[in-house]
Amino acid sequence: MSFTIHGAGVSGGIAIGRAQLASHALLEVAHYSVPKNKIRSEKARFDRAIKSVGKELKDLRKQMTADIPEAEFEAFINLHKMILEDSTLSEEPKKIIDSMNCNAEWALKLQLDNLLEQFSKIEDAYLRERKADVRQVAERVLKALLGRPGTNPLNSAEKNTIIVAHDMSPTDVILFKQHNYAGFITDLGGATSHTTIVARSLNIPSVVALHQARTLIRENELIIVDGTAGVVIVNPDEIILSEYEVLRKQWLLGQQKLKRLRRNRATTIDGADIELNANIELPEDVSSAKENGATGVGLFRTEFLFLNRGDLPSEDEQFEAYRHVVRDMKNSPITIRTFDLGADKQPDGFTRVAANPALGQRAIRLCLAEPRLFHHQLRAILRASQYGHIRILIPMLSNVHEIDQALHLIAEAKESLDVDGIKYDGEITIGGMIEVPAAALSIDSFLKKLDFVSIGTNDLIQYTLAIDRTDDAVAHLYDPLHPAILQLLSHIIGCANRANKPVAVCGEIAGDPSITRLLLGMGLRTFSMHPAHLLAVKQKVLTSDLREAATITKKILKAQHPDRIESLMYKLNTTS
Ligand code: PEP
Ligand code: MG
C-alpha cells in the first residue's frame, strides 16, 4: 500500500531507496543464525564482551579523574558498572541466544529494545533519564562484541539505503558521516536541533519530525524522500516513482551547475564582497568546506571532538585536531568555538540530569564550572594558533561577567604557555556568540569587550520564541521571520556595524538562500553555514543588489503582520 508522511524537510533534494530501520548506534548490528553446536561459544563471546567492558569502565576511572569532579565521576562509573552487571543486561541476552539461535549482537539489541521500552513507561523523571545510561552501557558491550568499531556489513548497499529512525542523538548521527546512505528520516527532531544539524551535514535528502515513520515503515520498503518539501512517500506507484525519478535527475543537474560557482567570488550586483564561511563539526569536514569554496571556517563546533567516546580528548589530541584544520585551510581564518557541551550534547560521563537542559549548565556556563577542562582546550587552541589564522569564539554568553571570566581564563592559558615556552598568536581575537536574547539586547556592552560577534540564530530563536529546538511537537513554531527575531537581528547587526566590529550569522538561516537578501539588507556581510548550502547562497548573493535589498528590508522591519512580511519577502526574493 502506498502512503505519504509529512514532516520538516531539513536537507533538500530527492532520494529513492530501500528503508533500513535504525535504532541509535545499534544500526551496525547484523542478524544471523548460529548453528546449535556454536551456541555455547556464542554465549562465551558475549561473556567476554561483558568482561572487557567491566575492565574498560575500570580504566576509565584512571583516565577521567583529572577533569571531572571526583564524586560525580565515581557516581557515573558505579552506575554504569551496576547496569553492566545487572542480569537484565549480562544474562538475559544469553537466554535470547539460546531461544532464538541468533548472534550475540542481535540478542543484545533485542534485549536493549525491551529495556528501553520499559524505561519509557516509568513515571519518575530521574529513573526515566537513566535510559540513556542503559543505552550507553549496551553500546559499549556492542562495540566490544564487534571488535572493530565501524565495521558495517551493509556497506555495499548504502547508496540505495534510506535510514529510518525514531530518535537519534547528534552523537549517533555523527557516526553516519563515515557512510554513504541515500537519505535520512526521523520521527523526532526540530528544524534546528543538533541531530538535524548533523543530519544536514550528511548532505543527503533528510526529513525530520515525521512522528510515525519508524512505526509505519517496514524494513526494505521502497521510499522516496523529498527533503525540499519535507515529504516521504512509502511504496510509491509506478507513475509517482517515474515522476520523482525525473525530479531527482533535475535536482542532481542543478547541483552540478552550482558546482561551477565554486571559484567565483561572492560579489553582489553592486560590487560588495560577501564572506561565505563554513560550519564544521569534525576536522574531516574541511574537505567539503574547500570543495564548496568556503572563504574560511566561521564555526568549528569543537564539542563533537568530545562525543562518541568513553574518555575526554587530551590537550595534545585537541591541538592536533585544530592544527589539522588550520593547516588544511591554508591561510583562511578559522573560528574555533570553545566547546558547547550540555543540553542535547552530553559526553559519556556527564550524567547530570537537569529539568531544562537547554536552560542549564551548557556551553560557557559549563566551561566556567569546569575551568580545568576549559584550560586544556584554550591551551590547545592557542598552541594551534601559531600555524595559521585562528579566532576564538565563546558560546552562549548571557552577561558581561561571563566575558570577563572567559577573557581572564584565556589570559591564564596564555601565561601558562609562556611559562612552558610554547608559542601562540599573541594577537588572537576573541569573539562571542550572540544567541541569548539578553545578549542581543545588551549587545553594545558586549561589543566593548569582544573583537567580533557571531549570531547563533538557532538558539536565539529557541530562547526568544520559547520553543525547544529538540522537540518535534513545537517544531512548527520555529519562525526566523517572527517580527521579534527580525528586530533582534537588525539590532545586533546594526550595533556591530556602527561599532566597527565584525559580525556574522552562523545559525541555520545563514544557509537558507530565501533569507540571504534579508540579512544583506540588514547590513550583514559575513555568513557561515554548512558547506552543502554554500553554493546556493553564493548564487543568491551574485544576483542581489544591496541597495534594493536594504530598501525592502526596511519595510519588512516595519511590518507587524506575518502576511505582510511574507509578501514583502516574496518581493525581496523575486526582484532582479
Ligand atoms: C546557533 O545556536 O545558531 C549555533 C550556530 O550554535 P549551535 O547550533 O551549535 O547551538
Ligand atoms: Mg547555539
Coordinates of C-alpha atoms and ligand atoms in Angstrom, one line a residue:
M1 CA 0.0 0.0 0.0
S2 CA 1.3 3.4 -0.9
F3 CA 1.1 6.3 1.6
T4 CA 2.7 9.7 2.3
I5 CA 4.0 11.1 5.6
H6 CA 4.7 14.8 6.1
G7 CA 7.4 16.2 8.3
A8 CA 10.0 19.0 8.2
G9 CA 12.5 18.9 5.3
V10 CA 15.9 19.7 6.6
S11 CA 18.2 18.9 3.7
G12 CA 17.0 19.4 0.2
G13 CA 16.9 17.0 -2.7
I14 CA 15.3 13.7 -3.6
A15 CA 16.4 10.3 -2.6
I16 CA 14.8 7.0 -3.7
G17 CA 15.9 3.8 -1.9
R18 CA 15.0 1.0 0.5
A19 CA 14.3 1.5 4.1
Q20 CA 16.7 0.4 6.8
L21 CA 15.2 0.7 10.2
A22 CA 17.8 2.0 12.6
S23 CA 18.0 2.0 16.3
H24 CA 20.6 4.5 17.5
A25 CA 24.2 3.4 17.1
L26 CA 23.0 -0.1 17.0
L27 CA 22.5 0.4 13.3
E28 CA 25.5 -1.7 12.6
V29 CA 24.0 -4.8 14.2
A30 CA 23.9 -7.8 11.9
H31 CA 21.3 -10.6 12.5
Y32 CA 22.3 -14.1 11.6
S33 CA 21.6 -17.6 12.9
V34 CA 24.1 -19.5 14.9
P35 CA 24.3 -23.3 14.5
K36 CA 23.3 -25.3 17.6
N37 CA 26.8 -26.6 18.1
K38 CA 28.2 -23.0 18.2
I39 CA 25.7 -21.6 20.7
R40 CA 27.9 -22.2 23.7
S41 CA 30.8 -20.4 22.1
E42 CA 28.5 -17.5 21.1
K43 CA 27.4 -17.1 24.7
A44 CA 31.1 -17.3 25.8
R45 CA 31.8 -14.5 23.3
F46 CA 29.1 -12.4 25.0
D47 CA 30.5 -13.1 28.4
R48 CA 34.0 -11.9 27.2
A49 CA 32.4 -8.7 25.9
I50 CA 30.8 -8.0 29.3
K51 CA 34.1 -8.7 31.0
S52 CA 36.0 -6.4 28.7
V53 CA 33.5 -3.5 29.3
G54 CA 34.0 -4.1 33.0
K55 CA 37.7 -3.5 32.5
E56 CA 37.1 -0.5 30.2
L57 CA 35.0 1.1 33.0
K58 CA 37.7 0.5 35.5
D59 CA 40.3 2.0 33.2
L60 CA 38.0 5.0 32.6
R61 CA 38.3 5.8 36.3
K62 CA 42.0 6.2 35.8
Q63 CA 41.7 8.4 32.8
M64 CA 39.0 10.9 33.8
T65 CA 39.6 11.9 37.4
A66 CA 41.7 14.9 36.3
D67 CA 38.9 16.9 34.7
I68 CA 35.6 15.9 36.3
P69 CA 34.5 16.4 39.8
E70 CA 35.5 13.1 41.5
A71 CA 32.2 12.4 43.3
E72 CA 30.2 12.9 40.2
F73 CA 32.6 10.8 38.2
E74 CA 32.5 8.0 40.7
A75 CA 28.8 8.0 40.7
F76 CA 28.8 7.7 36.9
I77 CA 31.2 4.8 36.9
N78 CA 29.4 3.0 39.7
L79 CA 26.0 3.4 37.9
H80 CA 27.4 2.1 34.6
K81 CA 29.1 -0.8 36.4
M82 CA 25.8 -1.6 38.1
I83 CA 23.9 -1.6 34.9
L84 CA 26.5 -3.8 33.2
E85 CA 26.4 -6.3 36.0
D86 CA 22.6 -6.4 36.3
S87 CA 21.3 -9.7 35.0
T88 CA 18.9 -7.9 32.6
L89 CA 22.0 -6.9 30.6
S90 CA 24.6 -9.6 31.4
E91 CA 22.4 -12.7 31.5
E92 CA 19.1 -12.1 29.5
P93 CA 20.8 -11.8 26.1
K94 CA 22.3 -15.3 26.6
K95 CA 18.8 -16.7 27.1
I96 CA 17.8 -15.0 23.8
I97 CA 20.8 -16.5 22.0
D98 CA 19.6 -19.9 23.4
S99 CA 16.0 -19.5 22.4
M100 CA 16.5 -17.8 19.0
N101 CA 19.7 -19.4 17.9
C102 CA 20.9 -15.9 17.0
N103 CA 24.2 -14.0 17.2
A104 CA 25.1 -12.2 20.4
E105 CA 24.9 -8.7 18.9
W106 CA 21.3 -9.3 17.8
A107 CA 20.3 -10.8 21.2
L108 CA 21.8 -7.7 22.9
K109 CA 19.9 -5.4 20.6
L110 CA 16.6 -7.2 21.3
Q111 CA 17.2 -7.0 25.0
L112 CA 18.1 -3.3 24.8
D113 CA 14.9 -2.5 22.9
N114 CA 12.9 -4.3 25.6
L115 CA 14.7 -2.4 28.4
L116 CA 14.3 1.0 26.7
E117 CA 10.6 0.4 26.2
Q118 CA 10.2 -0.4 29.9
F119 CA 12.1 2.7 30.8
S120 CA 9.9 4.9 28.6
K121 CA 6.9 3.8 30.8
I122 CA 8.5 4.9 34.1
E123 CA 6.8 8.0 35.5
D124 CA 9.7 9.1 37.8
A125 CA 11.7 11.6 35.6
Y126 CA 15.0 10.7 37.3
L127 CA 14.7 7.0 36.6
R128 CA 13.4 7.6 33.1
E129 CA 16.5 9.6 32.4
R130 CA 18.6 6.5 33.3
K131 CA 17.5 5.2 29.9
A132 CA 20.5 7.0 28.3
D133 CA 22.9 5.2 30.7
V134 CA 21.5 1.8 29.9
R135 CA 21.9 2.6 26.2
Q136 CA 25.4 3.8 26.6
V137 CA 26.4 0.7 28.5
A138 CA 24.8 -1.6 25.9
E139 CA 26.6 0.3 23.2
R140 CA 29.9 -0.3 24.9
V141 CA 29.1 -4.0 25.0
L142 CA 28.2 -4.0 21.4
K143 CA 31.4 -2.3 20.4
A144 CA 33.3 -4.9 22.4
L145 CA 31.4 -7.6 20.5
L146 CA 32.1 -6.0 17.2
G147 CA 35.8 -5.8 18.0
R148 CA 36.5 -3.2 15.4
P149 CA 34.1 -0.2 15.7
G150 CA 33.0 1.0 12.4
T151 CA 32.6 -2.5 10.7
N152 CA 29.5 -2.3 8.7
P153 CA 28.2 -5.4 6.9
L154 CA 25.8 -3.2 4.9
N155 CA 28.4 -1.0 3.2
S156 CA 27.8 -2.1 -0.4
A157 CA 24.1 -1.4 -0.2
E158 CA 24.4 2.0 1.4
K159 CA 23.9 4.1 -1.7
N160 CA 20.4 2.8 -2.1
T161 CA 19.5 2.8 1.6
I162 CA 17.4 5.3 3.5
I163 CA 17.9 5.3 7.2
V164 CA 14.6 5.4 9.1
A165 CA 14.9 6.2 12.8
H166 CA 12.6 7.2 15.6
D167 CA 15.1 9.3 17.6
M168 CA 18.8 9.9 17.2
S169 CA 21.2 11.8 19.3
P170 CA 23.7 14.1 17.5
T171 CA 26.3 11.6 18.7
D172 CA 24.5 8.8 16.8
V173 CA 24.2 10.8 13.6
I174 CA 27.8 11.8 13.5
L175 CA 28.7 8.1 13.1
F176 CA 26.8 8.2 9.8
K177 CA 29.3 10.6 8.4
Q178 CA 31.5 7.6 7.7
H179 CA 28.8 6.2 5.5
N180 CA 27.2 6.8 2.2
Y181 CA 23.5 6.5 2.7
A182 CA 20.9 7.8 0.2
G183 CA 18.6 9.5 2.6
F184 CA 17.8 10.0 6.3
I185 CA 14.4 10.3 8.1
T186 CA 13.4 10.5 11.7
D187 CA 10.2 10.8 13.8
L188 CA 11.5 13.3 16.3
G189 CA 13.7 16.4 16.0
G190 CA 13.1 20.1 15.2
A191 CA 14.4 22.1 12.3
T192 CA 17.5 23.3 14.3
S193 CA 18.1 20.5 16.8
H194 CA 21.7 19.3 16.8
T195 CA 20.5 16.0 15.4
T196 CA 19.0 17.8 12.5
I197 CA 22.1 20.0 12.0
V198 CA 24.4 16.9 11.8
A199 CA 21.8 15.2 9.6
R200 CA 22.0 18.2 7.3
S201 CA 25.8 17.9 7.2
L202 CA 25.5 14.4 5.9
N203 CA 24.4 16.2 2.8
I204 CA 21.7 13.8 1.8
P205 CA 18.0 14.4 1.5
S206 CA 16.6 14.4 5.0
V207 CA 13.2 14.8 6.7
V208 CA 12.6 15.0 10.5
A209 CA 9.5 15.4 12.7
L210 CA 7.6 12.6 10.9
H211 CA 6.2 11.3 14.2
Q212 CA 5.2 7.8 13.0
A213 CA 7.7 6.9 10.3
R214 CA 9.6 4.3 12.3
T215 CA 6.3 2.5 13.2
L216 CA 4.6 2.7 9.8
I217 CA 7.6 1.9 7.5
R218 CA 8.8 -1.7 7.3
E219 CA 12.3 -2.9 6.6
N220 CA 13.3 -2.8 3.0
E221 CA 10.2 -1.0 1.7
L222 CA 10.8 1.3 -1.2
I223 CA 10.6 5.0 -0.2
I224 CA 11.0 8.4 -1.8
V225 CA 12.4 11.2 0.5
D226 CA 11.7 14.7 -0.8
G227 CA 13.9 16.7 1.5
T228 CA 12.8 20.0 0.0
A229 CA 9.1 19.5 0.5
G230 CA 9.5 17.6 3.8
V231 CA 7.6 14.6 2.4
V232 CA 8.2 10.9 2.5
I233 CA 6.3 8.6 0.1
V234 CA 6.2 4.9 1.0
N235 CA 5.7 2.2 -1.6
P236 CA 5.1 4.7 -4.5
D237 CA 3.2 3.5 -7.5
E238 CA 4.8 3.4 -11.0
I239 CA 3.6 6.9 -12.0
I240 CA 4.8 8.7 -8.9
L241 CA 8.1 6.8 -8.9
S242 CA 8.8 7.8 -12.5
E243 CA 7.8 11.5 -11.8
Y244 CA 10.2 11.5 -8.8
E245 CA 13.0 9.9 -10.9
V246 CA 12.7 12.9 -13.3
L247 CA 12.7 15.4 -10.4
R248 CA 15.7 13.6 -8.9
K249 CA 17.6 13.9 -12.2
Q250 CA 16.7 17.6 -12.4
W251 CA 17.9 18.2 -8.9
L252 CA 21.2 16.4 -9.5
L253 CA 21.7 18.5 -12.6
G254 CA 21.1 21.7 -10.6
Q255 CA 23.7 20.6 -8.0
Q256 CA 26.2 20.0 -10.8
K257 CA 25.5 23.5 -12.2
L258 CA 26.0 25.1 -8.8
K259 CA 29.5 23.5 -8.6
R260 CA 30.6 25.8 -11.4
L261 CA 30.3 28.7 -8.9
R262 CA 32.9 27.2 -6.6
R263 CA 35.7 29.5 -7.6
N264 CA 33.6 32.7 -8.2
R265 CA 33.9 35.4 -5.7
A266 CA 30.7 36.1 -3.8
T267 CA 30.0 39.6 -5.0
T268 CA 26.7 41.4 -5.2
I269 CA 25.5 43.1 -8.4
D270 CA 26.5 46.4 -6.9
G271 CA 30.0 45.2 -6.2
A272 CA 30.1 44.3 -2.5
D273 CA 32.2 41.3 -1.5
I274 CA 30.4 38.9 0.8
E275 CA 32.2 36.4 3.0
L276 CA 30.8 32.9 2.9
N277 CA 32.3 30.6 5.5
A278 CA 31.7 27.0 6.5
N279 CA 30.4 25.4 9.7
I280 CA 32.2 22.2 10.6
E281 CA 31.8 19.6 13.3
L282 CA 34.9 17.5 12.8
P283 CA 38.3 18.2 11.2
E284 CA 37.4 15.9 8.3
D285 CA 34.6 18.3 7.3
V286 CA 37.3 20.7 6.0
S287 CA 37.4 18.8 2.7
S288 CA 33.7 19.6 2.0
A289 CA 34.3 23.3 3.1
K290 CA 37.1 23.5 0.5
E291 CA 35.1 21.6 -2.2
N292 CA 32.3 24.2 -1.9
G293 CA 34.7 27.2 -2.0
A294 CA 34.3 28.4 1.6
T295 CA 36.4 31.6 2.5
G296 CA 37.2 30.1 5.9
V297 CA 35.6 28.3 8.8
G298 CA 33.1 30.5 10.6
L299 CA 32.1 28.0 13.2
F300 CA 34.0 24.9 14.3
R301 CA 31.7 23.1 16.7
T302 CA 34.5 21.6 18.8
E303 CA 32.2 19.8 21.2
F304 CA 31.9 17.0 18.7
L305 CA 35.5 16.1 19.5
F306 CA 34.2 15.2 22.9
L307 CA 31.4 13.0 21.9
N308 CA 31.2 9.3 20.9
R309 CA 34.0 8.2 23.2
G310 CA 34.5 6.9 26.7
D311 CA 37.2 9.4 27.7
L312 CA 37.9 13.1 27.0
P313 CA 40.2 14.4 24.3
S314 CA 43.6 15.4 25.8
E315 CA 45.1 18.8 25.2
D316 CA 47.5 17.2 22.6
E317 CA 44.7 15.5 20.8
Q318 CA 42.7 18.7 20.5
F319 CA 45.8 20.6 19.4
E320 CA 46.3 18.1 16.6
A321 CA 42.7 18.5 15.5
Y322 CA 42.9 22.3 15.5
R323 CA 46.2 22.3 13.7
H324 CA 44.9 19.9 11.1
V325 CA 42.0 22.3 10.3
V326 CA 44.1 25.5 10.2
R327 CA 46.8 23.9 8.0
D328 CA 44.3 22.3 5.7
M329 CA 42.5 25.6 5.2
K330 CA 45.8 27.3 4.4
N331 CA 45.7 30.9 5.4
S332 CA 41.9 31.2 5.7
P333 CA 40.5 32.3 9.1
I334 CA 39.3 29.5 11.3
T335 CA 36.8 30.4 14.0
I336 CA 37.1 27.8 16.8
R337 CA 34.1 27.8 19.1
T338 CA 35.0 26.6 22.6
F339 CA 33.0 23.5 23.4
D340 CA 29.3 23.9 23.6
L341 CA 28.6 20.8 25.7
G342 CA 25.4 20.3 27.7
A343 CA 21.8 20.4 26.6
D344 CA 21.5 17.8 23.8
K345 CA 25.3 17.2 23.5
Q346 CA 26.4 15.2 26.5
P347 CA 29.7 13.4 26.5
D348 CA 29.9 10.0 28.2
G349 CA 30.5 10.6 31.8
F350 CA 28.5 13.8 32.2
T351 CA 25.4 12.3 33.7
R352 CA 24.0 15.5 35.4
V353 CA 20.2 15.4 35.0
A354 CA 18.7 18.9 34.5
A355 CA 15.0 19.5 34.3
N356 CA 15.5 22.0 31.4
P357 CA 18.9 21.2 30.0
A358 CA 18.8 23.9 27.3
L359 CA 18.5 26.5 30.2
G360 CA 21.0 24.7 32.3
Q361 CA 24.8 24.3 32.6
R362 CA 25.6 24.5 28.9
A363 CA 28.4 26.0 26.8
I364 CA 30.3 28.8 28.6
R365 CA 28.4 28.1 31.8
L366 CA 29.9 24.5 31.8
C367 CA 33.4 25.9 30.9
L368 CA 33.3 28.2 33.8
A369 CA 32.1 25.4 36.1
E370 CA 34.9 23.1 34.8
P371 CA 37.8 25.5 34.4
R372 CA 40.4 22.7 34.0
L373 CA 38.6 21.2 31.1
F374 CA 38.3 24.7 29.6
H375 CA 42.0 25.5 30.3
H376 CA 43.1 22.4 28.3
Q377 CA 41.0 23.4 25.4
L378 CA 42.2 27.0 25.4
R379 CA 45.8 25.9 25.5
A380 CA 45.2 23.5 22.6
I381 CA 43.6 26.3 20.6
L382 CA 46.3 28.8 21.4
R383 CA 49.1 26.3 20.5
A384 CA 47.4 25.7 17.1
S385 CA 47.2 29.5 16.5
Q386 CA 50.8 29.7 15.6
Y387 CA 50.1 27.6 12.5
G388 CA 47.6 30.0 10.8
H389 CA 44.7 32.4 11.4
I390 CA 42.6 31.2 14.4
R391 CA 39.9 33.2 16.2
I392 CA 38.3 32.0 19.5
L393 CA 34.5 32.1 19.8
I394 CA 32.7 31.8 23.1
P395 CA 29.2 30.2 23.0
M396 CA 26.0 31.2 24.8
L397 CA 27.2 34.3 26.6
S398 CA 24.4 36.0 28.6
N399 CA 26.1 38.6 30.7
V400 CA 29.4 40.6 30.6
H401 CA 30.7 38.9 33.7
E402 CA 31.0 35.7 31.7
I403 CA 33.0 37.6 29.1
D404 CA 35.3 38.9 31.8
Q405 CA 35.8 35.5 33.3
A406 CA 36.4 33.9 29.9
L407 CA 38.9 36.6 29.0
H408 CA 40.6 36.0 32.3
L409 CA 40.9 32.3 31.7
I410 CA 42.3 32.9 28.2
A411 CA 44.9 35.2 29.7
E412 CA 45.8 32.5 32.2
A413 CA 46.1 29.9 29.4
K414 CA 48.5 32.3 27.6
E415 CA 50.6 32.8 30.7
S416 CA 50.9 29.0 31.2
L417 CA 52.1 28.7 27.7
D418 CA 54.6 31.5 28.3
V419 CA 55.9 29.6 31.3
D420 CA 56.3 26.4 29.2
G421 CA 58.0 28.5 26.4
I422 CA 55.3 27.5 23.9
K423 CA 54.5 30.0 21.1
Y424 CA 51.0 31.2 20.1
D425 CA 49.4 34.1 18.2
G426 CA 49.6 36.9 20.7
E427 CA 47.1 38.9 18.7
I428 CA 44.4 36.2 18.6
T429 CA 41.0 37.7 18.5
I430 CA 38.2 36.7 20.9
G431 CA 34.5 36.7 19.8
G432 CA 31.2 35.8 21.4
M433 CA 28.1 34.1 20.1
I434 CA 25.0 36.1 20.4
E435 CA 22.3 33.5 20.9
V436 CA 20.5 34.5 24.1
P437 CA 18.0 37.4 23.9
A438 CA 19.7 39.1 26.9
A439 CA 23.0 39.2 24.9
A440 CA 21.2 40.6 21.9
L441 CA 19.6 43.4 23.9
S442 CA 22.8 44.3 25.6
I443 CA 24.9 44.0 22.5
D444 CA 26.6 47.4 22.9
S445 CA 28.2 46.4 26.2
F446 CA 29.3 43.0 24.7
L447 CA 30.9 44.8 21.7
K448 CA 33.0 46.9 24.0
K449 CA 34.7 43.7 25.3
L450 CA 34.8 41.4 22.3
D451 CA 36.7 41.6 19.0
F452 CA 33.8 40.2 16.9
V453 CA 30.4 38.6 17.3
S454 CA 28.6 35.7 15.6
I455 CA 24.8 35.4 15.8
G456 CA 23.6 31.9 16.7
T457 CA 20.1 32.1 15.3
N458 CA 19.2 28.5 16.2
D459 CA 19.5 29.3 19.9
L460 CA 18.4 32.9 19.6
I461 CA 15.1 31.7 18.0
Q462 CA 14.8 28.9 20.5
Y463 CA 15.2 31.2 23.5
T464 CA 13.2 34.2 22.1
L465 CA 10.2 32.2 20.9
A466 CA 10.4 29.7 23.8
I467 CA 10.5 26.7 21.6
D468 CA 12.7 23.7 22.5
R469 CA 14.9 23.0 19.4
T470 CA 14.8 19.3 20.0
D471 CA 11.0 18.9 20.5
D472 CA 9.2 17.9 17.3
A473 CA 5.9 18.8 18.9
V474 CA 6.8 22.5 18.8
A475 CA 8.9 22.4 15.6
H476 CA 6.1 24.1 13.6
L477 CA 6.6 27.2 15.8
Y478 CA 10.1 27.8 14.6
D479 CA 9.9 31.0 12.7
P480 CA 13.0 33.0 11.7
L481 CA 10.7 35.7 10.2
H482 CA 8.9 36.4 13.5
P483 CA 8.9 40.2 13.9
A484 CA 10.7 39.8 17.3
I485 CA 13.6 37.8 15.7
L486 CA 13.8 40.3 12.8
Q487 CA 14.1 43.2 15.3
L488 CA 16.8 41.4 17.3
L489 CA 18.8 40.5 14.2
S490 CA 18.7 44.0 12.8
H491 CA 19.6 45.5 16.2
I492 CA 22.7 43.2 16.6
I493 CA 23.9 43.7 13.1
G494 CA 23.3 47.5 13.2
C495 CA 25.1 47.9 16.5
A496 CA 28.1 45.8 15.4
N497 CA 28.4 47.7 12.1
R498 CA 28.3 51.0 13.9
A499 CA 30.9 49.9 16.4
N500 CA 33.1 48.7 13.5
K501 CA 33.2 45.2 14.9
P502 CA 32.9 42.1 12.5
V503 CA 29.5 40.4 12.8
A504 CA 28.4 37.1 11.2
V505 CA 25.4 34.8 11.3
C506 CA 26.3 31.2 11.8
G507 CA 22.9 29.7 12.7
E508 CA 21.0 27.6 10.1
I509 CA 19.3 30.6 8.5
A510 CA 22.7 31.7 7.1
G511 CA 22.5 28.7 4.8
D512 CA 18.9 29.4 3.7
P513 CA 19.0 31.2 0.3
S514 CA 15.5 32.6 0.8
I515 CA 16.8 34.6 3.8
T516 CA 20.1 35.7 2.2
R517 CA 18.8 39.0 0.9
L518 CA 17.1 39.9 4.1
L519 CA 20.3 39.5 6.0
L520 CA 22.2 41.5 3.3
G521 CA 19.5 44.2 3.6
M522 CA 20.1 44.4 7.4
G523 CA 23.8 45.0 6.7
L524 CA 25.3 41.5 7.2
R525 CA 28.4 40.8 5.1
T526 CA 29.6 37.5 6.6
F527 CA 27.7 34.3 6.7
S528 CA 28.7 30.9 8.0
M529 CA 26.8 27.7 7.1
H530 CA 27.0 24.0 6.3
P531 CA 29.3 23.6 3.3
A532 CA 26.4 21.9 1.3
H533 CA 24.5 25.2 1.3
L534 CA 27.3 27.5 0.4
L535 CA 26.9 27.5 -3.4
A536 CA 23.2 28.0 -3.4
V537 CA 23.7 31.0 -1.1
K538 CA 26.5 32.3 -3.3
Q539 CA 24.2 32.1 -6.3
K540 CA 21.7 34.3 -4.4
V541 CA 24.4 36.8 -3.5
L542 CA 25.5 37.0 -7.1
T543 CA 22.0 38.1 -8.2
S544 CA 21.4 40.5 -5.3
D545 CA 21.6 44.3 -5.2
L546 CA 22.4 45.6 -1.7
R547 CA 20.5 48.9 -2.1
E548 CA 17.4 47.2 -3.3
A549 CA 17.7 44.6 -0.5
A550 CA 18.1 47.4 2.1
T551 CA 15.0 49.3 0.9
I552 CA 12.7 46.2 1.0
T553 CA 14.2 45.0 4.3
K554 CA 13.4 48.4 5.9
K555 CA 9.7 47.8 5.0
I556 CA 9.9 44.3 6.4
L557 CA 11.3 45.6 9.7
K558 CA 8.3 48.0 10.0
A559 CA 5.8 45.3 9.2
Q560 CA 4.0 43.7 12.1
H561 CA 1.7 41.1 10.5
P562 CA 3.2 37.8 9.2
D563 CA 1.2 38.0 5.9
R564 CA 2.7 41.4 5.2
I565 CA 6.2 40.1 6.0
E566 CA 5.6 37.1 3.7
S567 CA 4.5 39.2 0.8
L568 CA 7.5 41.6 1.2
M569 CA 9.8 38.6 1.4
Y570 CA 8.4 37.3 -1.8
K571 CA 9.1 40.7 -3.4
L572 CA 12.6 40.7 -2.0
N573 CA 13.3 37.4 -3.5
T574 CA 11.8 37.9 -6.9
T575 CA 13.4 41.3 -7.8
S576 CA 16.4 41.3 -10.2
Ligands
PEP1 C1 23.2 28.6 16.9 O1 22.7 28.4 18.0 O2 22.7 29.2 16.0 C2 24.5 28.0 16.6 C3 25.2 28.2 15.5 O3 25.1 27.1 17.5 P1 24.5 25.6 17.8 O4 23.6 25.3 16.6 O5 25.7 24.7 17.7 O6 23.9 25.7 19.1
MG2 MG 23.9 27.8 19.6

